[in-house]
Amino acid sequence: MSDNQASLTAGGTTLDMPVKSGTIGPDVIDIRKLYGQTGMFTYDPGFTSTASCDSALTYIDGDEGVLLHRGYPIGQLAEHSSFMEVSYLLLNGELPSSQELADFSRTITRHTMLHEQLATFYRGFRRDAHPMAIMCGVVGALSAFYHDSTDISDPQHRKISSHRLIAKMPTIAAMAYKYSVGQPFVYPDNKLSYTGNFLKMTFGVPAEEYEVIPAVEKAMDRIFILHADHEQNASTSTVRLAGSSGANPFACIAAGIACLWGPAHGGANEAALNMLKEIGTPDRIQHYIDRAKDKNDPFRLMGFGHRVYKNYDPRATVMQSTVREVFAALNVQDPLFETALRLEEIALSDPYFAEKKLFPNVDFYSGIILSAIGFPTTMFTVLFALARTVGWVAQWNEMISDPGQKIGRPRQLYTGPTQRDYVPLSER
Ligand code: CMC
């Protein structure tokens, strides 16, 4: 830690505050004594200047377009690693040996089945329910099933809950899809990889053998890697905040899923593909660019812009190359990809997007790949949630194991009425 100090004069008091340094990234001013010594809070809606925790998991340099998990660049992990290996890395801090990876994969595989009673939860939903609504409900319901591992002060219990969540998420996601198309649920097949198993549970049917296409399995696994964790984003902060009260881990992850669903966050992949469909052909792009720039029009280019990346999102680069690989493997051509490439080109040469540093983010190209693989748009955010679960549980574990952990409790600037007396109904 650096011994630098920052000072602030407020309310007639000058306060010296420690400046803390991480291993990389901007320093932070430790303002914890601010209220006690000056009677003032800081004001930072949207947390644009506030670090909410210490974390050793993921580092983002938004200006340089860098994303590291436990120090490893996302491009290297996407190219050389697997989702199971990245999950191990996020949870344990180091890359596994081959024995450790085999043991971890076996443990996860052993937890892939859902309690049979959970199938009845699905049947309570309308068939046209959004699969994110189903996922949110079913993951929350897990808290009513696994009472043997919910003592969050016990590291072994936390480990089992984490493994269960990572293992069951593909089964839950695939069942949400099966329910919406009216097909029977497909049970997990533990001979397959994590990702191959998910593809089979989603696209297989009991009446036929299902063969996993290796190129699709690889692309899907890579998409999971790209979504595995992303520092203190809205859904991760939601999981941490929910978890800070000591809440049940399954309920905390359900809270994260609810937050992820919004179109400004994980829902953007669905919104981006819907936008590309609405634009349709390249000749209509300029009209939508003009709309995105118009202050009086709420329209935004979905899949563009990011709170932290003010340079290209490194995940978008990998996504773009994965589109080509999947198209080649499945022998498909989607004119929307041409529209997306052209839209990116036009937007990046427009001063509005340059000045505001708006670049394609991870969601801009992911919908095109997922749709080529056969997923309906409503499943896109579900896949994001599936992959992000490992990040959520790793962050939740990191928070709970911190001895200095406290319940999260932001303060406010109150702007309502000052104290006044109750007026009886007859006098109003
Ligand atoms: N299209 C047009 N203008 C935009 C866009 C966009 N996609 N994004 C931001 N702007 C403008 C915005 O109007 C504002 O302009 P001004 O300063 O003149 O008021 C300026 O850029 C800054 O925008 P902001 O909303 O204050 O920035 P933010 O950091 O709060 O929001 C964001 C980040 C991702 C919510 C936003 O860029 C956005 O809504 N993008 C579209 C949705 C999207 O693709 N979300 C996925 C994010 S990546 C995956 C994930 O994290 O889940």
CSV table of C-alpha atoms and ligand atoms in Angstrom, one decimal:
chain,number,residue,atom,x,y,z
A,1,MET,CA,0.0,0.0,0.0
A,2,SER,CA,1.2,3.5,-0.8
A,3,ASP,CA,1.5,5.9,2.2
A,4,ASN,CA,0.3,8.8,0.1
A,5,GLN,CA,-2.4,11.1,1.6
A,6,ALA,CA,-5.1,13.2,0.0
A,7,SER,CA,-6.6,16.1,1.9
A,8,LEU,CA,-10.0,17.6,1.7
A,9,THR,CA,-11.3,20.8,3.3
A,10,ALA,CA,-15.0,20.5,4.0
A,11,GLY,CA,-17.3,22.1,6.6
A,12,GLY,CA,-14.4,24.0,8.1
A,13,THR,CA,-12.4,20.8,8.7
A,14,THR,CA,-9.3,19.6,6.8
A,15,LEU,CA,-9.2,15.9,6.6
A,16,ASP,CA,-6.2,13.8,5.6
A,17,MET,CA,-7.2,10.6,3.9
A,18,PRO,CA,-5.0,7.7,3.0
A,19,VAL,CA,-4.5,7.0,-0.7
A,20,LYS,CA,-4.4,3.3,-1.4
A,21,SER,CA,-2.7,1.7,-4.4
A,22,GLY,CA,-3.7,-1.6,-6.0
A,23,THR,CA,-1.3,-3.7,-8.1
A,24,ILE,CA,-2.4,-1.8,-11.2
A,25,GLY,CA,-5.0,0.8,-12.0
A,26,PRO,CA,-5.9,4.2,-10.5
A,27,ASP,CA,-5.2,4.9,-6.8
A,28,VAL,CA,-8.2,5.3,-4.5
A,29,ILE,CA,-8.9,7.8,-1.8
A,30,ASP,CA,-10.0,6.1,1.4
A,31,ILE,CA,-12.9,8.3,2.5
A,32,ARG,CA,-14.2,6.0,5.3
A,33,LYS,CA,-13.5,8.6,8.0
A,34,LEU,CA,-15.1,11.4,6.0
A,35,TYR,CA,-18.5,11.4,7.6
A,36,GLY,CA,-17.3,10.8,11.1
A,37,GLN,CA,-14.9,13.8,10.9
A,38,THR,CA,-16.7,16.3,8.7
A,39,GLY,CA,-20.4,15.2,8.9
A,40,MET,CA,-20.5,15.1,5.1
A,41,PHE,CA,-21.0,12.3,2.6
A,42,THR,CA,-19.7,12.0,-0.9
A,43,TYR,CA,-22.3,12.1,-3.7
A,44,ASP,CA,-21.8,9.8,-6.6
A,45,PRO,CA,-25.0,8.4,-8.2
A,46,GLY,CA,-24.1,5.6,-10.6
A,47,PHE,CA,-20.8,5.1,-8.8
A,48,THR,CA,-18.8,6.8,-11.6
A,49,SER,CA,-16.0,7.7,-9.2
A,50,THR,CA,-16.4,5.2,-6.4
A,51,ALA,CA,-14.6,1.9,-5.8
A,52,SER,CA,-16.9,-0.3,-3.6
A,53,CYS,CA,-14.4,-3.0,-2.6
A,54,ASP,CA,-11.0,-4.5,-3.0
A,55,SER,CA,-10.8,-7.3,-5.5
A,56,ALA,CA,-8.1,-9.5,-6.9
A,57,LEU,CA,-10.3,-11.2,-9.6
A,58,THR,CA,-10.6,-9.0,-12.7
A,59,TYR,CA,-8.9,-5.8,-13.9
A,60,ILE,CA,-10.2,-3.5,-16.7
A,61,ASP,CA,-8.3,-0.6,-18.2
A,62,GLY,CA,-11.1,1.0,-20.1
A,63,ASP,CA,-8.8,3.5,-21.9
A,64,GLU,CA,-6.5,0.9,-23.2
A,65,GLY,CA,-9.2,-1.8,-23.9
A,66,VAL,CA,-7.6,-4.3,-21.4
A,67,LEU,CA,-9.4,-7.0,-19.5
A,68,LEU,CA,-7.5,-9.4,-17.3
A,69,HIS,CA,-8.7,-12.3,-15.2
A,70,ARG,CA,-6.3,-13.0,-12.3
A,71,GLY,CA,-3.7,-11.2,-14.5
A,72,TYR,CA,-4.3,-13.2,-17.7
A,73,PRO,CA,-5.5,-11.2,-20.8
A,74,ILE,CA,-9.0,-12.1,-22.0
A,75,GLY,CA,-7.6,-12.6,-25.6
A,76,GLN,CA,-5.2,-15.3,-24.4
A,77,LEU,CA,-7.8,-17.0,-22.3
A,78,ALA,CA,-10.3,-17.0,-25.2
A,79,GLU,CA,-7.8,-18.4,-27.6
A,80,HIS,CA,-6.1,-21.1,-25.4
A,81,SER,CA,-8.2,-21.9,-22.4
A,82,SER,CA,-11.6,-23.4,-21.7
A,83,PHE,CA,-14.6,-22.2,-19.7
A,84,MET,CA,-13.9,-24.8,-17.0
A,85,GLU,CA,-10.3,-23.7,-16.7
A,86,VAL,CA,-11.3,-20.0,-16.5
A,87,SER,CA,-13.9,-20.9,-13.9
A,88,TYR,CA,-11.2,-22.6,-11.8
A,89,LEU,CA,-8.9,-19.6,-12.3
A,90,LEU,CA,-11.6,-17.2,-11.2
A,91,LEU,CA,-12.5,-19.2,-8.1
A,92,ASN,CA,-9.1,-20.3,-7.0
A,93,GLY,CA,-6.7,-17.5,-8.3
A,94,GLU,CA,-4.3,-19.7,-10.3
A,95,LEU,CA,-4.6,-21.8,-13.5
A,96,PRO,CA,-5.1,-25.5,-12.6
A,97,SER,CA,-2.7,-28.4,-13.2
A,98,SER,CA,-4.2,-31.1,-15.4
A,99,GLN,CA,-5.2,-33.1,-12.4
A,100,GLU,CA,-6.8,-30.1,-10.7
A,101,LEU,CA,-8.7,-29.3,-13.9
A,102,ALA,CA,-9.9,-32.9,-14.2
A,103,ASP,CA,-11.0,-33.0,-10.6
A,104,PHE,CA,-12.8,-29.7,-10.9
A,105,SER,CA,-14.6,-30.7,-14.1
A,106,ARG,CA,-15.6,-34.0,-12.5
A,107,THR,CA,-17.0,-32.1,-9.4
A,108,ILE,CA,-19.0,-29.7,-11.6
A,109,THR,CA,-20.3,-32.5,-13.8
A,110,ARG,CA,-21.5,-34.4,-10.7
A,111,HIS,CA,-23.8,-31.5,-9.8
A,112,THR,CA,-25.4,-30.9,-13.2
A,113,MET,CA,-28.8,-32.6,-12.4
A,114,LEU,CA,-31.6,-30.6,-10.9
A,115,HIS,CA,-33.8,-31.9,-8.1
A,116,GLU,CA,-36.7,-33.4,-10.0
A,117,GLN,CA,-39.2,-31.3,-8.0
A,118,LEU,CA,-37.8,-28.2,-9.6
A,119,ALA,CA,-39.3,-29.3,-12.9
A,120,THR,CA,-42.7,-28.5,-11.5
A,121,PHE,CA,-41.6,-24.9,-11.1
A,122,TYR,CA,-41.3,-24.6,-14.9
A,123,ARG,CA,-44.8,-25.8,-15.4
A,124,GLY,CA,-46.1,-22.9,-13.3
A,125,PHE,CA,-44.9,-20.5,-15.9
A,126,ARG,CA,-46.8,-19.5,-19.1
A,127,ARG,CA,-45.1,-21.1,-22.2
A,128,ASP,CA,-44.4,-17.6,-23.6
A,129,ALA,CA,-42.7,-16.5,-20.4
A,130,HIS,CA,-39.4,-14.8,-21.0
A,131,PRO,CA,-36.6,-17.3,-20.2
A,132,MET,CA,-34.9,-14.7,-18.0
A,133,ALA,CA,-38.1,-14.5,-15.9
A,134,ILE,CA,-38.0,-18.3,-15.6
A,135,MET,CA,-34.3,-18.4,-14.8
A,136,CYS,CA,-34.7,-15.7,-12.1
A,137,GLY,CA,-37.5,-17.7,-10.5
A,138,VAL,CA,-35.9,-21.1,-10.7
A,139,VAL,CA,-32.5,-20.0,-9.4
A,140,GLY,CA,-34.2,-18.2,-6.5
A,141,ALA,CA,-36.1,-21.4,-5.8
A,142,LEU,CA,-32.8,-23.3,-5.5
A,143,SER,CA,-32.5,-21.7,-2.0
A,144,ALA,CA,-35.5,-23.9,-0.9
A,145,PHE,CA,-33.7,-27.1,-2.0
A,146,TYR,CA,-30.1,-27.1,-0.8
A,147,HIS,CA,-30.2,-26.6,2.9
A,148,ASP,CA,-27.1,-28.6,3.5
A,149,SER,CA,-24.7,-25.9,2.2
A,150,THR,CA,-26.1,-22.5,3.1
A,151,ASP,CA,-23.9,-21.7,6.2
A,152,ILE,CA,-22.1,-18.9,4.4
A,153,SER,CA,-19.5,-18.6,7.2
A,154,ASP,CA,-18.3,-22.2,6.3
A,155,PRO,CA,-15.9,-22.1,3.4
A,156,GLN,CA,-16.8,-25.7,2.5
A,157,HIS,CA,-20.5,-24.8,2.3
A,158,ARG,CA,-19.7,-21.8,0.1
A,159,LYS,CA,-17.6,-24.1,-2.1
A,160,ILE,CA,-20.5,-26.6,-2.6
A,161,SER,CA,-23.0,-23.8,-3.3
A,162,SER,CA,-20.7,-22.3,-5.8
A,163,HIS,CA,-20.1,-25.6,-7.6
A,164,ARG,CA,-23.9,-26.3,-7.6
A,165,LEU,CA,-24.6,-22.9,-9.1
A,166,ILE,CA,-22.0,-23.3,-11.9
A,167,ALA,CA,-23.1,-26.8,-12.6
A,168,LYS,CA,-26.9,-26.3,-12.6
A,169,MET,CA,-27.0,-23.1,-14.6
A,170,PRO,CA,-26.8,-24.8,-18.0
A,171,THR,CA,-29.5,-27.3,-17.0
A,172,ILE,CA,-31.7,-24.5,-15.8
A,173,ALA,CA,-31.1,-22.4,-19.0
A,174,ALA,CA,-31.7,-25.4,-21.3
A,175,MET,CA,-34.9,-26.3,-19.5
A,176,ALA,CA,-36.2,-22.7,-19.8
A,177,TYR,CA,-35.6,-23.0,-23.5
A,178,LYS,CA,-37.2,-26.5,-23.8
A,179,TYR,CA,-40.2,-25.3,-21.9
A,180,SER,CA,-40.8,-22.3,-24.2
A,181,VAL,CA,-40.7,-24.5,-27.3
A,182,GLY,CA,-42.9,-27.3,-25.7
A,183,GLN,CA,-40.2,-30.0,-26.0
A,184,PRO,CA,-39.4,-32.5,-23.2
A,185,PHE,CA,-36.6,-31.6,-20.9
A,186,VAL,CA,-33.3,-33.4,-21.8
A,187,TYR,CA,-31.3,-34.6,-18.8
A,188,PRO,CA,-27.6,-33.8,-18.5
A,189,ASP,CA,-25.2,-36.3,-20.1
A,190,ASN,CA,-22.0,-36.4,-18.1
A,191,LYS,CA,-19.9,-37.9,-20.9
A,192,LEU,CA,-20.0,-34.5,-22.5
A,193,SER,CA,-18.0,-31.3,-21.7
A,194,TYR,CA,-19.7,-28.5,-19.8
A,195,THR,CA,-20.5,-26.7,-23.0
A,196,GLY,CA,-21.3,-29.8,-25.1
A,197,ASN,CA,-23.7,-30.9,-22.4
A,198,PHE,CA,-25.5,-27.6,-22.5
A,199,LEU,CA,-25.8,-27.7,-26.3
A,200,LYS,CA,-27.3,-31.2,-26.1
A,201,MET,CA,-29.8,-30.3,-23.3
A,202,THR,CA,-30.8,-27.3,-25.4
A,203,PHE,CA,-30.9,-28.7,-29.0
A,204,GLY,CA,-31.2,-32.5,-28.4
A,205,VAL,CA,-34.4,-34.4,-28.3
A,206,PRO,CA,-35.0,-37.7,-26.5
A,207,ALA,CA,-36.1,-39.3,-29.9
A,208,GLU,CA,-32.7,-38.8,-31.6
A,209,GLU,CA,-29.0,-39.1,-31.0
A,210,TYR,CA,-27.5,-35.6,-30.6
A,211,GLU,CA,-24.0,-34.9,-32.0
A,212,VAL,CA,-22.2,-31.9,-30.7
A,213,ILE,CA,-20.5,-30.0,-33.5
A,214,PRO,CA,-17.0,-29.3,-32.2
A,215,ALA,CA,-16.7,-25.9,-33.9
A,216,VAL,CA,-19.9,-24.8,-32.3
A,217,GLU,CA,-18.9,-26.2,-28.9
A,218,LYS,CA,-15.7,-24.3,-29.1
A,219,ALA,CA,-17.4,-21.1,-30.1
A,220,MET,CA,-19.9,-21.4,-27.4
A,221,ASP,CA,-17.2,-22.2,-24.8
A,222,ARG,CA,-15.4,-19.1,-25.9
A,223,ILE,CA,-18.5,-17.0,-25.6
A,224,PHE,CA,-18.9,-18.3,-22.0
A,225,ILE,CA,-15.2,-17.3,-21.3
A,226,LEU,CA,-15.8,-13.8,-22.7
A,227,HIS,CA,-18.8,-13.3,-20.3
A,228,ALA,CA,-17.3,-15.0,-17.2
A,229,ASP,CA,-16.5,-12.0,-15.1
A,230,HIS,CA,-16.4,-8.2,-15.6
A,231,GLU,CA,-15.3,-6.5,-12.4
A,232,GLN,CA,-17.9,-4.5,-10.4
A,233,ASN,CA,-20.6,-4.1,-13.0
A,234,ALA,CA,-24.3,-3.6,-12.0
A,235,SER,CA,-25.2,-7.3,-11.6
A,236,THR,CA,-22.0,-8.2,-9.8
A,237,SER,CA,-22.5,-5.2,-7.5
A,238,THR,CA,-26.1,-6.4,-6.9
A,239,VAL,CA,-24.8,-9.9,-6.0
A,240,ARG,CA,-22.3,-8.4,-3.6
A,241,LEU,CA,-24.8,-6.0,-2.0
A,242,ALA,CA,-27.4,-8.8,-1.6
A,243,GLY,CA,-24.7,-11.1,-0.2
A,244,SER,CA,-23.4,-8.5,2.2
A,245,SER,CA,-26.5,-9.0,4.4
A,246,GLY,CA,-25.6,-12.7,4.7
A,247,ALA,CA,-28.4,-13.7,2.4
A,248,ASN,CA,-28.7,-17.2,0.9
A,249,PRO,CA,-26.3,-17.6,-2.1
A,250,PHE,CA,-28.9,-18.9,-4.5
A,251,ALA,CA,-31.1,-15.9,-3.7
A,252,CYS,CA,-28.1,-13.5,-4.3
A,253,ILE,CA,-27.5,-15.0,-7.7
A,254,ALA,CA,-31.2,-14.6,-8.6
A,255,ALA,CA,-30.8,-10.9,-7.7
A,256,GLY,CA,-27.8,-10.7,-10.0
A,257,ILE,CA,-29.9,-12.3,-12.8
A,258,ALA,CA,-32.7,-9.8,-12.3
A,259,CYS,CA,-30.2,-6.9,-12.6
A,260,LEU,CA,-28.5,-8.4,-15.7
A,261,TRP,CA,-31.7,-8.6,-17.6
A,262,GLY,CA,-32.0,-4.8,-18.2
A,263,PRO,CA,-31.2,-3.6,-21.7
A,264,ALA,CA,-28.4,-1.3,-20.5
A,265,HIS,CA,-26.6,-4.4,-19.1
A,266,GLY,CA,-26.9,-8.0,-20.3
A,267,GLY,CA,-30.2,-7.4,-22.1
A,268,ALA,CA,-28.3,-5.4,-24.7
A,269,ASN,CA,-27.4,-8.5,-26.7
A,270,GLU,CA,-31.1,-9.2,-27.4
A,271,ALA,CA,-31.7,-5.5,-28.0
A,272,ALA,CA,-28.7,-5.3,-30.4
A,273,LEU,CA,-29.9,-8.1,-32.6
A,274,ASN,CA,-33.5,-6.8,-32.6
A,275,MET,CA,-32.0,-3.4,-33.6
A,276,LEU,CA,-30.0,-5.0,-36.5
A,277,LYS,CA,-33.1,-6.8,-37.7
A,278,GLU,CA,-35.0,-3.5,-37.6
A,279,ILE,CA,-32.3,-1.7,-39.5
A,280,GLY,CA,-32.3,-4.6,-42.0
A,281,THR,CA,-30.2,-3.4,-44.9
A,282,PRO,CA,-27.1,-1.2,-45.0
A,283,ASP,CA,-28.9,1.6,-46.8
A,284,ARG,CA,-31.0,2.2,-43.7
A,285,ILE,CA,-28.1,2.6,-41.3
A,286,GLN,CA,-27.6,6.3,-41.6
A,287,HIS,CA,-31.2,6.9,-40.5
A,288,TYR,CA,-30.5,5.0,-37.2
A,289,ILE,CA,-27.2,6.7,-36.7
A,290,ASP,CA,-29.0,10.0,-37.0
A,291,ARG,CA,-31.6,8.9,-34.5
A,292,ALA,CA,-28.8,7.8,-32.0
A,293,LYS,CA,-27.3,11.3,-32.3
A,294,ASP,CA,-30.6,13.1,-31.8
A,295,LYS,CA,-30.9,14.4,-28.3
A,296,ASN,CA,-34.7,14.4,-28.6
A,297,ASP,CA,-34.9,10.7,-29.6
A,298,PRO,CA,-34.3,8.1,-26.8
A,299,PHE,CA,-33.0,5.6,-29.3
A,300,ARG,CA,-29.4,4.4,-28.7
A,301,LEU,CA,-27.2,2.1,-30.8
A,302,MET,CA,-27.5,-1.1,-28.8
A,303,GLY,CA,-24.2,-2.9,-28.4
A,304,PHE,CA,-22.4,0.4,-28.5
A,305,GLY,CA,-20.8,2.3,-25.6
A,306,HIS,CA,-19.6,1.2,-22.2
A,307,ARG,CA,-19.2,2.8,-18.8
A,308,VAL,CA,-15.6,1.7,-18.5
A,309,TYR,CA,-14.3,1.0,-22.0
A,310,LYS,CA,-13.5,4.2,-23.8
A,311,ASN,CA,-11.6,2.2,-26.4
A,312,TYR,CA,-12.6,-0.9,-28.2
A,313,ASP,CA,-14.1,-3.6,-25.9
A,314,PRO,CA,-11.5,-6.4,-26.2
A,315,ARG,CA,-14.3,-9.0,-25.9
A,316,ALA,CA,-15.9,-7.5,-29.1
A,317,THR,CA,-12.7,-8.2,-31.0
A,318,VAL,CA,-12.9,-11.9,-30.1
A,319,MET,CA,-16.6,-12.0,-30.8
A,320,GLN,CA,-16.2,-10.5,-34.3
A,321,SER,CA,-13.7,-13.2,-35.3
A,322,THR,CA,-15.8,-15.9,-33.7
A,323,VAL,CA,-18.7,-14.9,-36.0
A,324,ARG,CA,-16.6,-15.8,-39.0
A,325,GLU,CA,-15.6,-19.2,-37.5
A,326,VAL,CA,-19.2,-20.2,-36.6
A,327,PHE,CA,-20.4,-19.1,-40.1
A,328,ALA,CA,-17.7,-21.2,-41.7
A,329,ALA,CA,-18.4,-24.3,-39.5
A,330,LEU,CA,-22.2,-24.1,-40.1
A,331,ASN,CA,-21.9,-22.9,-43.6
A,332,VAL,CA,-24.3,-20.0,-43.0
A,333,GLN,CA,-24.3,-16.5,-44.2
A,334,ASP,CA,-26.3,-13.9,-42.4
A,335,PRO,CA,-26.8,-10.5,-44.2
A,336,LEU,CA,-27.2,-9.0,-40.7
A,337,PHE,CA,-23.4,-9.5,-40.1
A,338,GLU,CA,-22.7,-7.3,-43.2
A,339,THR,CA,-25.1,-4.8,-41.8
A,340,ALA,CA,-23.4,-4.9,-38.4
A,341,LEU,CA,-19.9,-4.5,-39.9
A,342,ARG,CA,-21.1,-1.6,-42.0
A,343,LEU,CA,-22.9,0.0,-39.0
A,344,GLU,CA,-19.7,-0.3,-37.0
A,345,GLU,CA,-17.7,1.3,-39.8
A,346,ILE,CA,-20.1,4.2,-40.3
A,347,ALA,CA,-20.4,4.8,-36.5
A,348,LEU,CA,-16.7,4.8,-35.9
A,349,SER,CA,-16.1,7.3,-38.7
A,350,ASP,CA,-18.7,9.7,-37.2
A,351,PRO,CA,-17.4,12.5,-34.9
A,352,TYR,CA,-20.3,12.0,-32.5
A,353,PHE,CA,-19.2,8.4,-31.6
A,354,ALA,CA,-15.5,9.4,-31.7
A,355,GLU,CA,-16.0,12.3,-29.3
A,356,LYS,CA,-18.1,10.3,-26.9
A,357,LYS,CA,-15.7,7.3,-27.2
A,358,LEU,CA,-18.5,4.9,-28.2
A,359,PHE,CA,-17.3,1.6,-29.6
A,360,PRO,CA,-18.9,-1.8,-30.1
A,361,ASN,CA,-19.1,-3.7,-26.9
A,362,VAL,CA,-19.3,-7.5,-26.2
A,363,ASP,CA,-23.0,-7.5,-27.1
A,364,PHE,CA,-22.8,-6.1,-30.5
A,365,TYR,CA,-21.7,-9.3,-32.3
A,366,SER,CA,-22.7,-12.0,-29.8
A,367,GLY,CA,-26.4,-12.0,-31.0
A,368,ILE,CA,-25.3,-12.8,-34.6
A,369,ILE,CA,-23.3,-15.8,-33.4
A,370,LEU,CA,-26.0,-17.1,-31.1
A,371,SER,CA,-28.7,-16.8,-33.6
A,372,ALA,CA,-26.5,-18.7,-36.2
A,373,ILE,CA,-26.2,-21.5,-33.6
A,374,GLY,CA,-29.9,-21.6,-33.3
A,375,PHE,CA,-30.8,-19.6,-30.1
A,376,PRO,CA,-33.8,-17.4,-30.2
A,377,THR,CA,-33.1,-13.8,-29.1
A,378,THR,CA,-34.9,-14.3,-25.8
A,379,MET,CA,-32.2,-16.8,-24.8
A,380,PHE,CA,-29.2,-14.5,-25.3
A,381,THR,CA,-29.3,-12.9,-21.9
A,382,VAL,CA,-29.8,-16.3,-20.3
A,383,LEU,CA,-26.5,-17.4,-21.8
A,384,PHE,CA,-24.9,-14.3,-20.5
A,385,ALA,CA,-26.3,-15.2,-17.0
A,386,LEU,CA,-25.1,-18.8,-17.3
A,387,ALA,CA,-21.5,-17.7,-18.0
A,388,ARG,CA,-21.5,-14.8,-15.5
A,389,THR,CA,-22.6,-17.1,-12.7
A,390,VAL,CA,-18.9,-18.1,-12.1
A,391,GLY,CA,-17.9,-14.4,-11.8
A,392,TRP,CA,-20.8,-13.7,-9.5
A,393,VAL,CA,-20.0,-16.7,-7.2
A,394,ALA,CA,-16.2,-15.9,-7.2
A,395,GLN,CA,-17.0,-12.2,-6.3
A,396,TRP,CA,-19.4,-13.3,-3.6
A,397,ASN,CA,-16.9,-15.7,-2.1
A,398,GLU,CA,-14.2,-13.1,-2.2
A,399,MET,CA,-16.5,-10.7,-0.3
A,400,ILE,CA,-17.6,-13.2,2.3
A,401,SER,CA,-14.1,-14.3,3.0
A,402,ASP,CA,-12.9,-10.8,3.6
A,403,PRO,CA,-12.6,-10.4,7.4
A,404,GLY,CA,-13.4,-6.6,7.1
A,405,GLN,CA,-16.6,-7.3,5.2
A,406,LYS,CA,-19.6,-5.1,6.2
A,407,ILE,CA,-23.2,-4.9,5.0
A,408,GLY,CA,-23.4,-2.6,2.0
A,409,ARG,CA,-25.3,0.6,2.9
A,410,PRO,CA,-25.0,3.6,0.6
A,411,ARG,CA,-26.2,7.0,1.9
A,412,GLN,CA,-28.3,9.7,0.1
A,413,LEU,CA,-28.8,13.3,-0.4
A,414,TYR,CA,-32.3,13.8,0.9
A,415,THR,CA,-34.5,16.2,-1.2
A,416,GLY,CA,-38.0,15.4,0.2
A,417,PRO,CA,-40.1,17.6,2.6
A,418,THR,CA,-38.7,18.6,5.9
A,419,GLN,CA,-40.5,17.4,9.0
A,420,ARG,CA,-44.2,18.4,9.2
A,421,ASP,CA,-47.2,17.4,11.2
A,422,TYR,CA,-49.8,14.8,10.2
A,423,VAL,CA,-53.0,16.4,8.9
A,424,PRO,CA,-56.2,14.4,9.7
A,425,LEU,CA,-58.1,13.1,6.7
A,426,SER,CA,-61.1,15.3,7.5
A,427,GLU,CA,-59.0,18.4,7.2
A,428,ARG,CA,-57.4,17.6,3.9
B,1,CMC,N1,-25.8,5.3,-28.7
B,1,CMC,C1,-25.9,6.6,-28.8
B,1,CMC,N2,-25.4,7.5,-27.8
B,1,CMC,C2,-24.9,6.9,-26.7
B,1,CMC,C3,-24.8,5.5,-26.5
B,1,CMC,C4,-25.3,4.7,-27.6
B,1,CMC,N3,-25.2,3.4,-27.5
B,1,CMC,N4,-24.2,5.2,-25.4
B,1,CMC,C5,-23.9,6.4,-24.8
B,1,CMC,N5,-24.3,7.4,-25.6
B,1,CMC,C6,-24.2,8.8,-25.3
B,1,CMC,C7,-25.2,9.3,-24.3
B,1,CMC,O1,-26.3,9.8,-24.9
B,1,CMC,C8,-24.4,10.4,-23.6
B,1,CMC,O2,-24.4,11.6,-24.4
B,1,CMC,P1,-24.4,13.0,-23.7
B,1,CMC,O3,-23.1,13.1,-22.9
B,1,CMC,O4,-24.5,14.0,-24.8
B,1,CMC,O5,-25.6,13.1,-22.7
B,1,CMC,C9,-23.0,9.9,-23.6
B,1,CMC,O6,-22.9,9.0,-24.7
B,1,CMC,C10,-22.6,9.1,-22.3
B,1,CMC,O7,-23.6,8.1,-22.1
B,1,CMC,P2,-24.0,7.7,-20.7
B,1,CMC,O8,-25.4,7.0,-20.8
B,1,CMC,O9,-23.9,8.8,-19.7
B,1,CMC,O10,-22.9,6.6,-20.3
B,1,CMC,P3,-23.0,5.4,-19.3
B,1,CMC,O11,-21.5,5.1,-18.9
B,1,CMC,O12,-23.9,5.8,-18.1
B,1,CMC,O13,-23.7,4.2,-20.1
B,1,CMC,C11,-24.1,2.3,-21.4
B,1,CMC,C12,-23.0,3.1,-20.6
B,1,CMC,C13,-23.4,1.0,-21.7
B,1,CMC,C14,-25.3,2.1,-20.5
B,1,CMC,C15,-24.5,3.1,-22.6
B,1,CMC,O14,-23.4,3.3,-23.5
B,1,CMC,C16,-25.6,2.4,-23.4
B,1,CMC,O15,-26.8,2.6,-23.0
B,1,CMC,N6,-25.3,1.6,-24.4
B,1,CMC,C17,-26.3,0.8,-25.1
B,1,CMC,C18,-26.6,-0.4,-24.3
B,1,CMC,C19,-25.5,-1.5,-24.3
B,1,CMC,O16,-25.0,-1.8,-25.4
B,1,CMC,N7,-25.2,-2.0,-23.1
B,1,CMC,C20,-24.2,-3.1,-23.0
B,1,CMC,C21,-23.0,-2.8,-22.2
B,1,CMC,S1,-21.7,-4.0,-22.3
B,1,CMC,C22,-22.4,-5.4,-21.6
B,1,CMC,C23,-22.8,-5.3,-20.2
B,1,CMC,O17,-22.1,-4.7,-19.4
B,1,CMC,O18,-23.8,-5.8,-19.8
